[in-house]
PDB file of C-alpha atoms in Angstrom:
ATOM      1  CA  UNK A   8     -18.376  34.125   6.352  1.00 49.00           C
ATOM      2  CA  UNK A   9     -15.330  36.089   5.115  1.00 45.00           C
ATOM      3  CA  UNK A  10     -13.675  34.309   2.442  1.00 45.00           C
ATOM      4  CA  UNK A  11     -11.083  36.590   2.146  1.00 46.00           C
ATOM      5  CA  UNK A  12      -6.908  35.656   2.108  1.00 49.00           C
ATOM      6  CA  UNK A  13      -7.078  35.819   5.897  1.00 53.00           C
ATOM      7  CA  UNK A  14     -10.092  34.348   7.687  1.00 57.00           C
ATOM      8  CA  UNK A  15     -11.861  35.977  10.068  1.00 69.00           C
ATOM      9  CA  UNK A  16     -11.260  34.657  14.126  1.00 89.00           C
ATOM     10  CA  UNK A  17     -13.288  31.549  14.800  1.00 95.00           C
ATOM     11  CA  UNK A  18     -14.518  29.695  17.413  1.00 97.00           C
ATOM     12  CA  UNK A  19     -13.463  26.229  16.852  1.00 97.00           C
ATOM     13  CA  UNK A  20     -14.763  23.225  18.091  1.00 96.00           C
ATOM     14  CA  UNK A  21     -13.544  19.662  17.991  1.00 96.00           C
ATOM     15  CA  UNK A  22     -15.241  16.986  17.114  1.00 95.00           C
ATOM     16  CA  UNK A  23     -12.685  13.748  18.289  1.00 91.00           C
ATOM     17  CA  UNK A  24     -10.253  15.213  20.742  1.00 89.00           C
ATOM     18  CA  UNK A  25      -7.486  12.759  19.840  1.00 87.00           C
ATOM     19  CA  UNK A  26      -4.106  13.204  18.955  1.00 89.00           C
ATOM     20  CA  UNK A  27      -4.748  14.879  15.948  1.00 93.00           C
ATOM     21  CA  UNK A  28      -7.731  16.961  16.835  1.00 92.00           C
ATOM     22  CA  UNK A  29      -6.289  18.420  19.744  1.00 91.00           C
ATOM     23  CA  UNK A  30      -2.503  18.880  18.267  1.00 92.00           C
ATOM     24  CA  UNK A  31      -4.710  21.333  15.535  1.00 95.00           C
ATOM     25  CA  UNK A  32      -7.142  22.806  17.719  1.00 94.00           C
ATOM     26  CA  UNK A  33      -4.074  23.875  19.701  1.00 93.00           C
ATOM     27  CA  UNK A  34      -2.330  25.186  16.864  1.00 94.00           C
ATOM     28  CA  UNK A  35      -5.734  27.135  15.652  1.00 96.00           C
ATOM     29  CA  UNK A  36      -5.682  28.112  19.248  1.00 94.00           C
ATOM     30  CA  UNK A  37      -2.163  30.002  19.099  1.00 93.00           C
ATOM     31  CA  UNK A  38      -2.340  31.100  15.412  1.00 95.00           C
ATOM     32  CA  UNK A  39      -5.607  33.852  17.526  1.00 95.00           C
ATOM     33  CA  UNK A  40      -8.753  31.565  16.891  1.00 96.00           C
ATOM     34  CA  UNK A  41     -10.538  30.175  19.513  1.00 95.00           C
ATOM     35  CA  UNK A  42     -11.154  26.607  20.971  1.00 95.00           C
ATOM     36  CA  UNK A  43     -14.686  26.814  22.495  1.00 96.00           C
ATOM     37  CA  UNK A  44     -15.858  23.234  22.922  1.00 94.00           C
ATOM     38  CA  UNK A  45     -14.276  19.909  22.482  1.00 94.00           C
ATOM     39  CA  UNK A  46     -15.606  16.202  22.656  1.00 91.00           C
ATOM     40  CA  UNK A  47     -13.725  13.164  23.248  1.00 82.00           C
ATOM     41  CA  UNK A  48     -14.991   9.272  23.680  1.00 80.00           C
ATOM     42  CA  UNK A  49     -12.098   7.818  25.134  1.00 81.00           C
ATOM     43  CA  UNK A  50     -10.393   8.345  28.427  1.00 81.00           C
ATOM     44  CA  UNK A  51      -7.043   9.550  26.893  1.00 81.00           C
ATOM     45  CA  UNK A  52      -9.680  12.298  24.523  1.00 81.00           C
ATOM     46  CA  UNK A  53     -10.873  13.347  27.132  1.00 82.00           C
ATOM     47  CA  UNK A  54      -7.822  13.880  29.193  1.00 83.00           C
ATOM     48  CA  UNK A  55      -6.036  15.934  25.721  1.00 84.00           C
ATOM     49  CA  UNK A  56      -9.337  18.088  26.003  1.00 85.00           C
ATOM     50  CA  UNK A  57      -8.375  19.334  28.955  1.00 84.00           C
ATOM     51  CA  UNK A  58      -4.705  19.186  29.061  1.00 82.00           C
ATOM     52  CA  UNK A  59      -3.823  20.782  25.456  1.00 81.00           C
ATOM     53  CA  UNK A  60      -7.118  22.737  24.914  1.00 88.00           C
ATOM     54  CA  UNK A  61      -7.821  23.541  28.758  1.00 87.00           C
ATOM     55  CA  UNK A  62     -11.723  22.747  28.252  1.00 87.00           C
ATOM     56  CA  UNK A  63     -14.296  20.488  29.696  1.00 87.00           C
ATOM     57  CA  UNK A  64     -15.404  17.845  27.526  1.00 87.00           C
ATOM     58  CA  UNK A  65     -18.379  18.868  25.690  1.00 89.00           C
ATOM     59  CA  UNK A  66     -21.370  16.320  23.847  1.00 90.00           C
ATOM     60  CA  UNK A  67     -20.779  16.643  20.113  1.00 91.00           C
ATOM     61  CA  UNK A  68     -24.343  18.933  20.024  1.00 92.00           C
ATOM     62  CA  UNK A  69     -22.571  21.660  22.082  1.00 94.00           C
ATOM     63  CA  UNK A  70     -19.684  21.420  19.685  1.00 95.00           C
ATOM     64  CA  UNK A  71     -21.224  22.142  16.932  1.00 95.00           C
ATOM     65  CA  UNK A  72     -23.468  24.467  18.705  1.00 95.00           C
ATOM     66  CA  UNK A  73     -20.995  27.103  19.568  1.00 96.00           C
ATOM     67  CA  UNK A  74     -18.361  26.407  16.895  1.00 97.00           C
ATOM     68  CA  UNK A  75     -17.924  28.681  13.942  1.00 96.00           C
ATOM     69  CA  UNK A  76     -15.189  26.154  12.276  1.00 98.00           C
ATOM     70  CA  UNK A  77     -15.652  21.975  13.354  1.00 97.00           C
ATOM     71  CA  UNK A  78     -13.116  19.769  13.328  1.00 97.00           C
ATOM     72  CA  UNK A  79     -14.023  16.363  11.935  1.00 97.00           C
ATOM     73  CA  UNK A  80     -10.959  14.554  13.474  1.00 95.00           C
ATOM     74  CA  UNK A  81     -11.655  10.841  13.801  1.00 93.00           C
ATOM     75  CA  UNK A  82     -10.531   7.593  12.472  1.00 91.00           C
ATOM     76  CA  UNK A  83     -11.400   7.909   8.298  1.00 93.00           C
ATOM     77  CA  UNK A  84     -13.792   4.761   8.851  1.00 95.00           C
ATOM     78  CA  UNK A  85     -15.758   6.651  11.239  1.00 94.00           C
ATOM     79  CA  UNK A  86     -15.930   9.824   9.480  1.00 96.00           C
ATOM     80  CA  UNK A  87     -18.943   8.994   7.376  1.00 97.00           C
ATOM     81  CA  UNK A  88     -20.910   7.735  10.009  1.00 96.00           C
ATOM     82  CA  UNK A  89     -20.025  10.660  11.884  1.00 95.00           C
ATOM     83  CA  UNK A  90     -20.879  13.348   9.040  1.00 96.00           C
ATOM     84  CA  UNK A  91     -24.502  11.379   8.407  1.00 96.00           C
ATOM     85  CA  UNK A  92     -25.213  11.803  12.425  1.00 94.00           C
ATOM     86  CA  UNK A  93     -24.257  15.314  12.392  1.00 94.00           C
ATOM     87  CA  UNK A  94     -27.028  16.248   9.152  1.00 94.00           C
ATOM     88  CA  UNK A  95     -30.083  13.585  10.932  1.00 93.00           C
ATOM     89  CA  UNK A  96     -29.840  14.984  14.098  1.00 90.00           C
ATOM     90  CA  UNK A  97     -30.638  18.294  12.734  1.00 85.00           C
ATOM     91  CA  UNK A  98     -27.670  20.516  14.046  1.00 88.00           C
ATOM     92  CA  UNK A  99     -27.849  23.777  12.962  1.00 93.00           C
ATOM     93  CA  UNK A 100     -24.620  23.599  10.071  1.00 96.00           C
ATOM     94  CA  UNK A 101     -25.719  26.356   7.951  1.00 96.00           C
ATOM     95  CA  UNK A 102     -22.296  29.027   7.206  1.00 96.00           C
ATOM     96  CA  UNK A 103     -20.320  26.464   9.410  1.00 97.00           C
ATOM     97  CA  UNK A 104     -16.930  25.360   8.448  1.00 98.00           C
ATOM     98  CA  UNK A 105     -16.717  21.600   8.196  1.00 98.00           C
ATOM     99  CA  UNK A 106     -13.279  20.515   8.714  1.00 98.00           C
ATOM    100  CA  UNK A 107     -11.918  17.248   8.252  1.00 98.00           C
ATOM    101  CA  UNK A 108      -8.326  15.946   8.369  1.00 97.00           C
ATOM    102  CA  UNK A 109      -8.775  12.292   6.542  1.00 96.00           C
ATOM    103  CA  UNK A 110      -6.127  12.076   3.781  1.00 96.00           C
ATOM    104  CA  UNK A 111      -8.272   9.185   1.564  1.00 94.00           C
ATOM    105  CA  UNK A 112     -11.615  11.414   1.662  1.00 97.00           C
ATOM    106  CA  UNK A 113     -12.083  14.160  -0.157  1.00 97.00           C
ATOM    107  CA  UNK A 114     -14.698  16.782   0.130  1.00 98.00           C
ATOM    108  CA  UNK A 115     -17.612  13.967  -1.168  1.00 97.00           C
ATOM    109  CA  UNK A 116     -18.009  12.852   2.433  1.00 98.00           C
ATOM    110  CA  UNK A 117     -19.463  15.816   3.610  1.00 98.00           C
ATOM    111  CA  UNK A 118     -22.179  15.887   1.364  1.00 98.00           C
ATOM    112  CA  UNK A 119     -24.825  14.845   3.792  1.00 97.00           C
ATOM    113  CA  UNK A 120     -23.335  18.357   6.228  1.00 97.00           C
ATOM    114  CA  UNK A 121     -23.073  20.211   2.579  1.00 97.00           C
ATOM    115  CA  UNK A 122     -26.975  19.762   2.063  1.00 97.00           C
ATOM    116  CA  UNK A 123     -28.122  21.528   5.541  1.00 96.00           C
ATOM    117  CA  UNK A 124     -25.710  24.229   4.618  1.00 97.00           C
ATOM    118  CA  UNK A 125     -22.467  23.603   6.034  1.00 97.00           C
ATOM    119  CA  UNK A 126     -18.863  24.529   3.906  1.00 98.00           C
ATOM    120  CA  UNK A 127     -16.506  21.531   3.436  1.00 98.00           C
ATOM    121  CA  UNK A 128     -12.761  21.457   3.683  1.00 98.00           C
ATOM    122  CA  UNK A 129     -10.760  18.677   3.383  1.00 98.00           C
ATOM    123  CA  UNK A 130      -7.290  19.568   5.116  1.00 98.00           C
ATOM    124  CA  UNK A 131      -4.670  16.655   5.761  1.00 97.00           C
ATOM    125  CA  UNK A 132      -1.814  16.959   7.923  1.00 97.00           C
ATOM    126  CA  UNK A 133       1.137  15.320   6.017  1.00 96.00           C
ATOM    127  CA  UNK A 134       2.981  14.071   9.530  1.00 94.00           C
ATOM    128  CA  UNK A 135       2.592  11.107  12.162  1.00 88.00           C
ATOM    129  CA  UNK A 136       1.157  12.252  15.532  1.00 88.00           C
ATOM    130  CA  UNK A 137       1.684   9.878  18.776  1.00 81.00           C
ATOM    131  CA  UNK A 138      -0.088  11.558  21.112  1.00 78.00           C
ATOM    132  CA  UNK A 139       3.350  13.062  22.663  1.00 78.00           C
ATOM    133  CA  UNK A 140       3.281  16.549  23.999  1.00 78.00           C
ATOM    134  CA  UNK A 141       5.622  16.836  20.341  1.00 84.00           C
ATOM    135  CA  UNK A 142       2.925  16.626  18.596  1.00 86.00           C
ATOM    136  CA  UNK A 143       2.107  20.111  18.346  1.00 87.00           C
ATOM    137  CA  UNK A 144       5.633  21.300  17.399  1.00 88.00           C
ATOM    138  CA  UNK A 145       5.230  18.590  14.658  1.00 88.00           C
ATOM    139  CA  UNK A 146       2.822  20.853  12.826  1.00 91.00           C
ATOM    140  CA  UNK A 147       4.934  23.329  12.297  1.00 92.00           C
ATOM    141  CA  UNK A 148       6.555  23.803   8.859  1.00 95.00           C
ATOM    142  CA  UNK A 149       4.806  20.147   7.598  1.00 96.00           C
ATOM    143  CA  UNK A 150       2.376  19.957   4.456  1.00 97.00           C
ATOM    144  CA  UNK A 151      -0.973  19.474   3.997  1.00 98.00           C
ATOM    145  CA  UNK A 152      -3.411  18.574   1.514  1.00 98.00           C
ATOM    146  CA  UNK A 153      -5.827  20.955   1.008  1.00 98.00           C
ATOM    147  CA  UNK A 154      -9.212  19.883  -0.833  1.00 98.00           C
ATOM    148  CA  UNK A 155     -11.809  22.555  -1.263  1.00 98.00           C
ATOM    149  CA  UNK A 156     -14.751  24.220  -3.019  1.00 98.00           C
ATOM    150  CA  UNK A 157     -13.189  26.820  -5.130  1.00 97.00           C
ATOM    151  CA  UNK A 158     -15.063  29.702  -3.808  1.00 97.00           C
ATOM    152  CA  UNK A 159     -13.475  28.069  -0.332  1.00 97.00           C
ATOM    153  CA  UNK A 160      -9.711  27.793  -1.291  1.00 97.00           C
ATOM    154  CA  UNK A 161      -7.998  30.788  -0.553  1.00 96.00           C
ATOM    155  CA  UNK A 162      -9.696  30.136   3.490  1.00 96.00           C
ATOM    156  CA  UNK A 163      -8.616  26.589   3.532  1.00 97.00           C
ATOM    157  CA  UNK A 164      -5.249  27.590   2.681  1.00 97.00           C
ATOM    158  CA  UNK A 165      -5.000  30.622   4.602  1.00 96.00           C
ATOM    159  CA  UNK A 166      -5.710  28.568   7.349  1.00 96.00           C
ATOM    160  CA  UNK A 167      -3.048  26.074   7.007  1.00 97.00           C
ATOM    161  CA  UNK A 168      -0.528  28.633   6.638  1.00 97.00           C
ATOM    162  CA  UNK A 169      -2.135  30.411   9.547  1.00 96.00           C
ATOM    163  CA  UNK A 170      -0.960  27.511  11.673  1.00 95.00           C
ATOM    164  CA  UNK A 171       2.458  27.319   9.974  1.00 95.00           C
ATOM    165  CA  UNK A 172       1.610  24.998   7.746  1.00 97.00           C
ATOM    166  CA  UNK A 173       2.488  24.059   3.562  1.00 98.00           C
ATOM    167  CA  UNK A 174      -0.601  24.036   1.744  1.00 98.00           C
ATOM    168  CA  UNK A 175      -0.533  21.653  -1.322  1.00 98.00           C
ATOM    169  CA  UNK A 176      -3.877  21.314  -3.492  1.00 98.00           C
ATOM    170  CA  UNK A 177      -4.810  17.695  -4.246  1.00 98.00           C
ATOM    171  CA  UNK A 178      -7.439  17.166  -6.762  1.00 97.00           C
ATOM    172  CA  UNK A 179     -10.776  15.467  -5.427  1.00 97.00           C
ATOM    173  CA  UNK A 180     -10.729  12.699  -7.506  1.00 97.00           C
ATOM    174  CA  UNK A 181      -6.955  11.912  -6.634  1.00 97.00           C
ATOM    175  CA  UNK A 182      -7.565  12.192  -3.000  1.00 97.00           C
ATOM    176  CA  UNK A 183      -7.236   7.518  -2.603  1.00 95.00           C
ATOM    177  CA  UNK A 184      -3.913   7.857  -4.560  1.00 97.00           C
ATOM    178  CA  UNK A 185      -2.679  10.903  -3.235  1.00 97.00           C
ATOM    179  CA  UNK A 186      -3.223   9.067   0.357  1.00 96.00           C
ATOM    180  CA  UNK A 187      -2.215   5.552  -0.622  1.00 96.00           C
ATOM    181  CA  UNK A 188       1.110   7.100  -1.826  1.00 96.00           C
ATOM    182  CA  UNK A 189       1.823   8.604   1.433  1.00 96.00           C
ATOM    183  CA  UNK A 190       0.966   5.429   3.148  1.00 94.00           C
ATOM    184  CA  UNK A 191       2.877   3.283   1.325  1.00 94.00           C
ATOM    185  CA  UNK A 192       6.105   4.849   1.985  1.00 93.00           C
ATOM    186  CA  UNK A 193       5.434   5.971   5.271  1.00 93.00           C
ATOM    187  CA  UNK A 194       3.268   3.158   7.486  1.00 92.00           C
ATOM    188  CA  UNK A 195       5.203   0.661   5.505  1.00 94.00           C
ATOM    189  CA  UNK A 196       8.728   2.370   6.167  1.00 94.00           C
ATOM    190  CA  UNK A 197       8.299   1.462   9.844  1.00 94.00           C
ATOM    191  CA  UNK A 198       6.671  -2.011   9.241  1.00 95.00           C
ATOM    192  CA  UNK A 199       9.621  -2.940   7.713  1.00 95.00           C
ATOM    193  CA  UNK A 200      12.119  -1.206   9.950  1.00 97.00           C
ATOM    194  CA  UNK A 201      10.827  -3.085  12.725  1.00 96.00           C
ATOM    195  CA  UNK A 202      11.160  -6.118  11.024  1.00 96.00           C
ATOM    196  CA  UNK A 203      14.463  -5.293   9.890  1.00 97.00           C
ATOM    197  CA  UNK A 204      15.124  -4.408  13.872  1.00 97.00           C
ATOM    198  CA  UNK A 205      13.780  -7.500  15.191  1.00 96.00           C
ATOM    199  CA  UNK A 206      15.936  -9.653  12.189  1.00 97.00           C
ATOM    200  CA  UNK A 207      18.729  -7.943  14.012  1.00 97.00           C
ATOM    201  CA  UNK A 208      18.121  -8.781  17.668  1.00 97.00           C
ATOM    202  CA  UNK A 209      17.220 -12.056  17.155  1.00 96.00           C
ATOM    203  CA  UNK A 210      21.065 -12.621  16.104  1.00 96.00           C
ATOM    204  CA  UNK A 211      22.630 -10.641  19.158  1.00 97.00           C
ATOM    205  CA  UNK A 212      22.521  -7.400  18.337  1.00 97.00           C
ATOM    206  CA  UNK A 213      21.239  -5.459  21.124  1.00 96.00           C
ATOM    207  CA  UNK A 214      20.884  -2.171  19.457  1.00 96.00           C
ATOM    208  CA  UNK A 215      20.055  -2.133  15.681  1.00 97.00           C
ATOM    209  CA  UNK A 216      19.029   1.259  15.885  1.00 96.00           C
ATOM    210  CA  UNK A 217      22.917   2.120  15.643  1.00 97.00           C
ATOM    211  CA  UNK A 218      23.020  -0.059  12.765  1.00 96.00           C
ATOM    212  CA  UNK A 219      20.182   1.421  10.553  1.00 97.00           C
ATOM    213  CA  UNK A 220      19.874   5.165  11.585  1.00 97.00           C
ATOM    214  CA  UNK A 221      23.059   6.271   9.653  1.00 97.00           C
ATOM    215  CA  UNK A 222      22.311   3.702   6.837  1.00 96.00           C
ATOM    216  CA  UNK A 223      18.634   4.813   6.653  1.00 96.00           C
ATOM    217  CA  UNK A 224      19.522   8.310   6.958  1.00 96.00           C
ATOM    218  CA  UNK A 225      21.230   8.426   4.377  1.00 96.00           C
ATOM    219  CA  UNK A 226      19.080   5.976   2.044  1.00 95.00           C
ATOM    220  CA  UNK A 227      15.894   8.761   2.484  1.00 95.00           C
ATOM    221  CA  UNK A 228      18.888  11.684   1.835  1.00 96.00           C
ATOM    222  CA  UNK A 229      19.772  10.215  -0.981  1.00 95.00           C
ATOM    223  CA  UNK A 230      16.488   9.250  -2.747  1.00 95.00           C
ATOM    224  CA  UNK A 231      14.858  12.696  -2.222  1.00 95.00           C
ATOM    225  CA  UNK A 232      17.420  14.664  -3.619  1.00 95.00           C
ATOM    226  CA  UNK A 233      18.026  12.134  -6.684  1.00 96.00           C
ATOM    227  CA  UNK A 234      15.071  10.316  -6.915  1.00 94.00           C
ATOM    228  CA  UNK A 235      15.805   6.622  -8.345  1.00 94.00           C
ATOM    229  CA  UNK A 236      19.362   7.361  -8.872  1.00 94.00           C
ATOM    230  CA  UNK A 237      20.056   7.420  -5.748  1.00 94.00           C
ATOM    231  CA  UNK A 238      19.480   3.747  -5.237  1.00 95.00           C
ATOM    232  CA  UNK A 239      22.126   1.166  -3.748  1.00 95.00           C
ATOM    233  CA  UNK A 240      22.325  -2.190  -2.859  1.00 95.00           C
ATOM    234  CA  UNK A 241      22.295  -5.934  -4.515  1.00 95.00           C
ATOM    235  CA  UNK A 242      19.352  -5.497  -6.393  1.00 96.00           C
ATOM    236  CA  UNK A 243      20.338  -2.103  -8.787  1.00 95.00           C
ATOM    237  CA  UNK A 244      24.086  -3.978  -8.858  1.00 95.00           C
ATOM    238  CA  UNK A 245      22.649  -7.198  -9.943  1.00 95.00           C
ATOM    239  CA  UNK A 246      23.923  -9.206  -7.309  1.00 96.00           C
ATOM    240  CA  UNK A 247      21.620 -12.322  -8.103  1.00 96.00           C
ATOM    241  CA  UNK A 248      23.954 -14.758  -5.707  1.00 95.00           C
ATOM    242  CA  UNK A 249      23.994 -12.297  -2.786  1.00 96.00           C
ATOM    243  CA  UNK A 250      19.572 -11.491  -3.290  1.00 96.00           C
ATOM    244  CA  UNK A 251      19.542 -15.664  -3.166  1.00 95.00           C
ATOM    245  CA  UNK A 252      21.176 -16.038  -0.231  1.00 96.00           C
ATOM    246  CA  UNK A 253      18.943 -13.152   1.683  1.00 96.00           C
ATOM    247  CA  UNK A 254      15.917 -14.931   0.056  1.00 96.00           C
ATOM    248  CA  UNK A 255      17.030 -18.596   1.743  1.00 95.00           C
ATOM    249  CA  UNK A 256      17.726 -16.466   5.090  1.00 96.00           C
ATOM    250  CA  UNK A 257      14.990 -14.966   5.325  1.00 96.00           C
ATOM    251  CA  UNK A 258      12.709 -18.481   4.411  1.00 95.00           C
ATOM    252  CA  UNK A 259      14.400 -19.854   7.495  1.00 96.00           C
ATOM    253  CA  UNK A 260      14.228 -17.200  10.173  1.00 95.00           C
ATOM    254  CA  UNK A 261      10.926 -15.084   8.747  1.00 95.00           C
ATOM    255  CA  UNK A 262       9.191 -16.692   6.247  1.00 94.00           C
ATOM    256  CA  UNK A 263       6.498 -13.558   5.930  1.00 94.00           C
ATOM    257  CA  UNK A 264       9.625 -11.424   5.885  1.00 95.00           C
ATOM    258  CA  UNK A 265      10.825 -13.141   2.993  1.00 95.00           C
ATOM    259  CA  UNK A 266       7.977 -12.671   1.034  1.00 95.00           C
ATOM    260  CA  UNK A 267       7.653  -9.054   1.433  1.00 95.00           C
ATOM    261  CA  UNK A 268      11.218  -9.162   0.396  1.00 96.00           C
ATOM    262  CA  UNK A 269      10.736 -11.209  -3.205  1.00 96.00           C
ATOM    263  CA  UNK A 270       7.827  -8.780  -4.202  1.00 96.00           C
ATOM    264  CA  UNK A 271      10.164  -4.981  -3.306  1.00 96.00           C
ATOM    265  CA  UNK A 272      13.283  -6.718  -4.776  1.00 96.00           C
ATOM    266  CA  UNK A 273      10.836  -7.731  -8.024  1.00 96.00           C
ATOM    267  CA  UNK A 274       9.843  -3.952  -8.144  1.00 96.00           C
ATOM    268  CA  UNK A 275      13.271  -2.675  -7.314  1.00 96.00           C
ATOM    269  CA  UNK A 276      14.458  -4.497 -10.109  1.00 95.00           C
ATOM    270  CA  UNK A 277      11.819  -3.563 -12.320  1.00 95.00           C
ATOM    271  CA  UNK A 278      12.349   0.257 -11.580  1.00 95.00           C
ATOM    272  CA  UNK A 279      16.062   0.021 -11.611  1.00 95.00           C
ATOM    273  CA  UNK A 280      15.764  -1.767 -15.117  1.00 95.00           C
ATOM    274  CA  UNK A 281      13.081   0.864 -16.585  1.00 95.00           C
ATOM    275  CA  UNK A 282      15.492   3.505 -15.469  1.00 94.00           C
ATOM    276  CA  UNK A 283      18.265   2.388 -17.569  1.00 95.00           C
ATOM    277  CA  UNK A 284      20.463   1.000 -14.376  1.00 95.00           C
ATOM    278  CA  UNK A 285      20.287  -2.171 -14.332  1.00 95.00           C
ATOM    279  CA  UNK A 286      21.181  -4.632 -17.669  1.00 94.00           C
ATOM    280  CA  UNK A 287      18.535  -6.767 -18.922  1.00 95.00           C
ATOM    281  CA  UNK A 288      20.427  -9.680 -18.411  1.00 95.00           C
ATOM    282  CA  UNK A 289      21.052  -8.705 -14.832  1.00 95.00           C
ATOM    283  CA  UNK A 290      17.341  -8.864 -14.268  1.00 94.00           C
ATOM    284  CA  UNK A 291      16.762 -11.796 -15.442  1.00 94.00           C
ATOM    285  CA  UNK A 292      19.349 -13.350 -13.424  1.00 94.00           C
ATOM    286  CA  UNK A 293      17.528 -11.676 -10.400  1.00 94.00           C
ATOM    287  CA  UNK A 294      14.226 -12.777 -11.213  1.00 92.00           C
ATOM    288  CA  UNK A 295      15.663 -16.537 -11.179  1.00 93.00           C
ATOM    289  CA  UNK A 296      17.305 -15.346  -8.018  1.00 93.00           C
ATOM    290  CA  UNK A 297      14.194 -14.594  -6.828  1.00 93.00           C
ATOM    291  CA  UNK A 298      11.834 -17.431  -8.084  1.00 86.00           C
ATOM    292  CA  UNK A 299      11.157 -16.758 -11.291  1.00 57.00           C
ATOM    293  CA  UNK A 300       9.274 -13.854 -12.881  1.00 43.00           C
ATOM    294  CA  UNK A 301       5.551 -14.711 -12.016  1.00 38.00           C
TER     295      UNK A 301
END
């Protein structure tokens, strides 16, 4: 195995042809490596197998079988299970690289693989995939974080850039909070858009999405260039009267909307505050605005 800046051409195969398998096993496909074998359990897998990697599903055993690089790409609670089939069924994995895209697991997963020889990489794509024929041009200038043996680093990361691609080292240990973080502000971002959305329809208007895409726009604009600064709204003004009356709203038209509301505003406020932009006795007011401080 060349562990050189530039990996040598591989024959990949994929383990979990879904939207995020085969988006990458394309992209490994068109950065020169090549896609030999693919399995998928589902019908839509198996239809991506063939469509964006042009193969015939394969069993898992073939995958491995011919593959000089295996992608690990299925749900993170089935990883594990996945990993301990792949060492008791006594598949050759000696020199093989062992590839999986989880963002919460790190490279401790693959220990079982590890033990009958095979070389771990943990690399995370740092993007949603829908299973759209998008999804491969998604890839393309995005992050990812790369866990790996040492010896293994300069591959792992060679092959990210390889498929255009922002490698960004994450610590084992850190891998939970490094995921959680990206989780939070991303699956929750579009929980509470919809929410927001259906809030919206539900008095008349037909399409919020005209509403909040400027407004949103600009809110994600304005807190990745400035961080905390850039913050607007009731809350960092201390606009106790104005959070009230969204609190009583909210109680009568979404009741689980409202709470999610009391406990961001209590953060918001306790951010805002810690940063020096909202007065003490502005947060207190909002804290009674918003039930009290426990």
């Amino acid at each position: 195995m060349d562990t050189g800046e530039r990996p040598a051409r591989l024959a990949v195969g994929v383990l979990g042809a879904g939207r995020v398998g085969s988006a990458l096993g394309a992209a490994l496909a068109r950065a020169g490596h090549r896609v030999v074998a693919a399995s998928g359990v589902s019908d839509a897998s198996r239809r991506r197998v063939a469509e964006r990697l042009g193969l015939t599903p394969s069993s898992p055993e073939e995958v491995v079988a011919r593959a000089d690089l295996v992608l690990l790409t299925v749900p993170d609670d089935a990883l594990p299970g996945l990993v301990a089939g792949l060492a008791e069924t006594g598949a050759d994995l000696r020199g093989k690289l062992l590839v999986h895209t989880s963002g919460a697991y790190g490279l401790a997963v693959l220990n079982p693989a590890v033990e009958k020889g095979a070389l771990p990489l943990a690399l995370h794509p740092v993007m949603t995939f829908t299973g759209r024929d998008d999804d491969l041009s998604r890839l393309t200038g995005i992050s990812f974080g790369v866990t790996a043996p040492e010896p293994l680093r300069m591959v792992a990361e060679a092959l990210v850039i390889e498929i255009e691609g922002e490698p960004v080292w994450i610590e084992e240990k850190d891998r939970a909070l490094y995921h959680a973080a990206l989780a939070n502000a991303a699956n929750h971002m579009v929980t509470l858009i919809a929410e927001s959305s259906e809030l919206l329809r539900g008095i008349g208007v037909e399409e919020p999405g005209r509403l909040l895409g400027p407004l949103l726009g600009a809110a994600l604009d304005n807190v990745l260039r400035l961080g905390l600064s850039g913050l607007t709204g009731p809350v960092v003004r201390g606009d106790a009267g104005t959070v009230r009356k969204h609190v009583d709203a909210l109680i009568l038209a979404a009741p689980e909307v409202a709470d999610a509301y009391v406990v961001l505003a209590r953060l918001t406020a306790d951010r805002a505050l810690a940063a020096g932009l909202l007065k003490p006795e502005a947060a207190e007011c909002l804290l009674d605005a918003l039930g009290g401080g426990g």
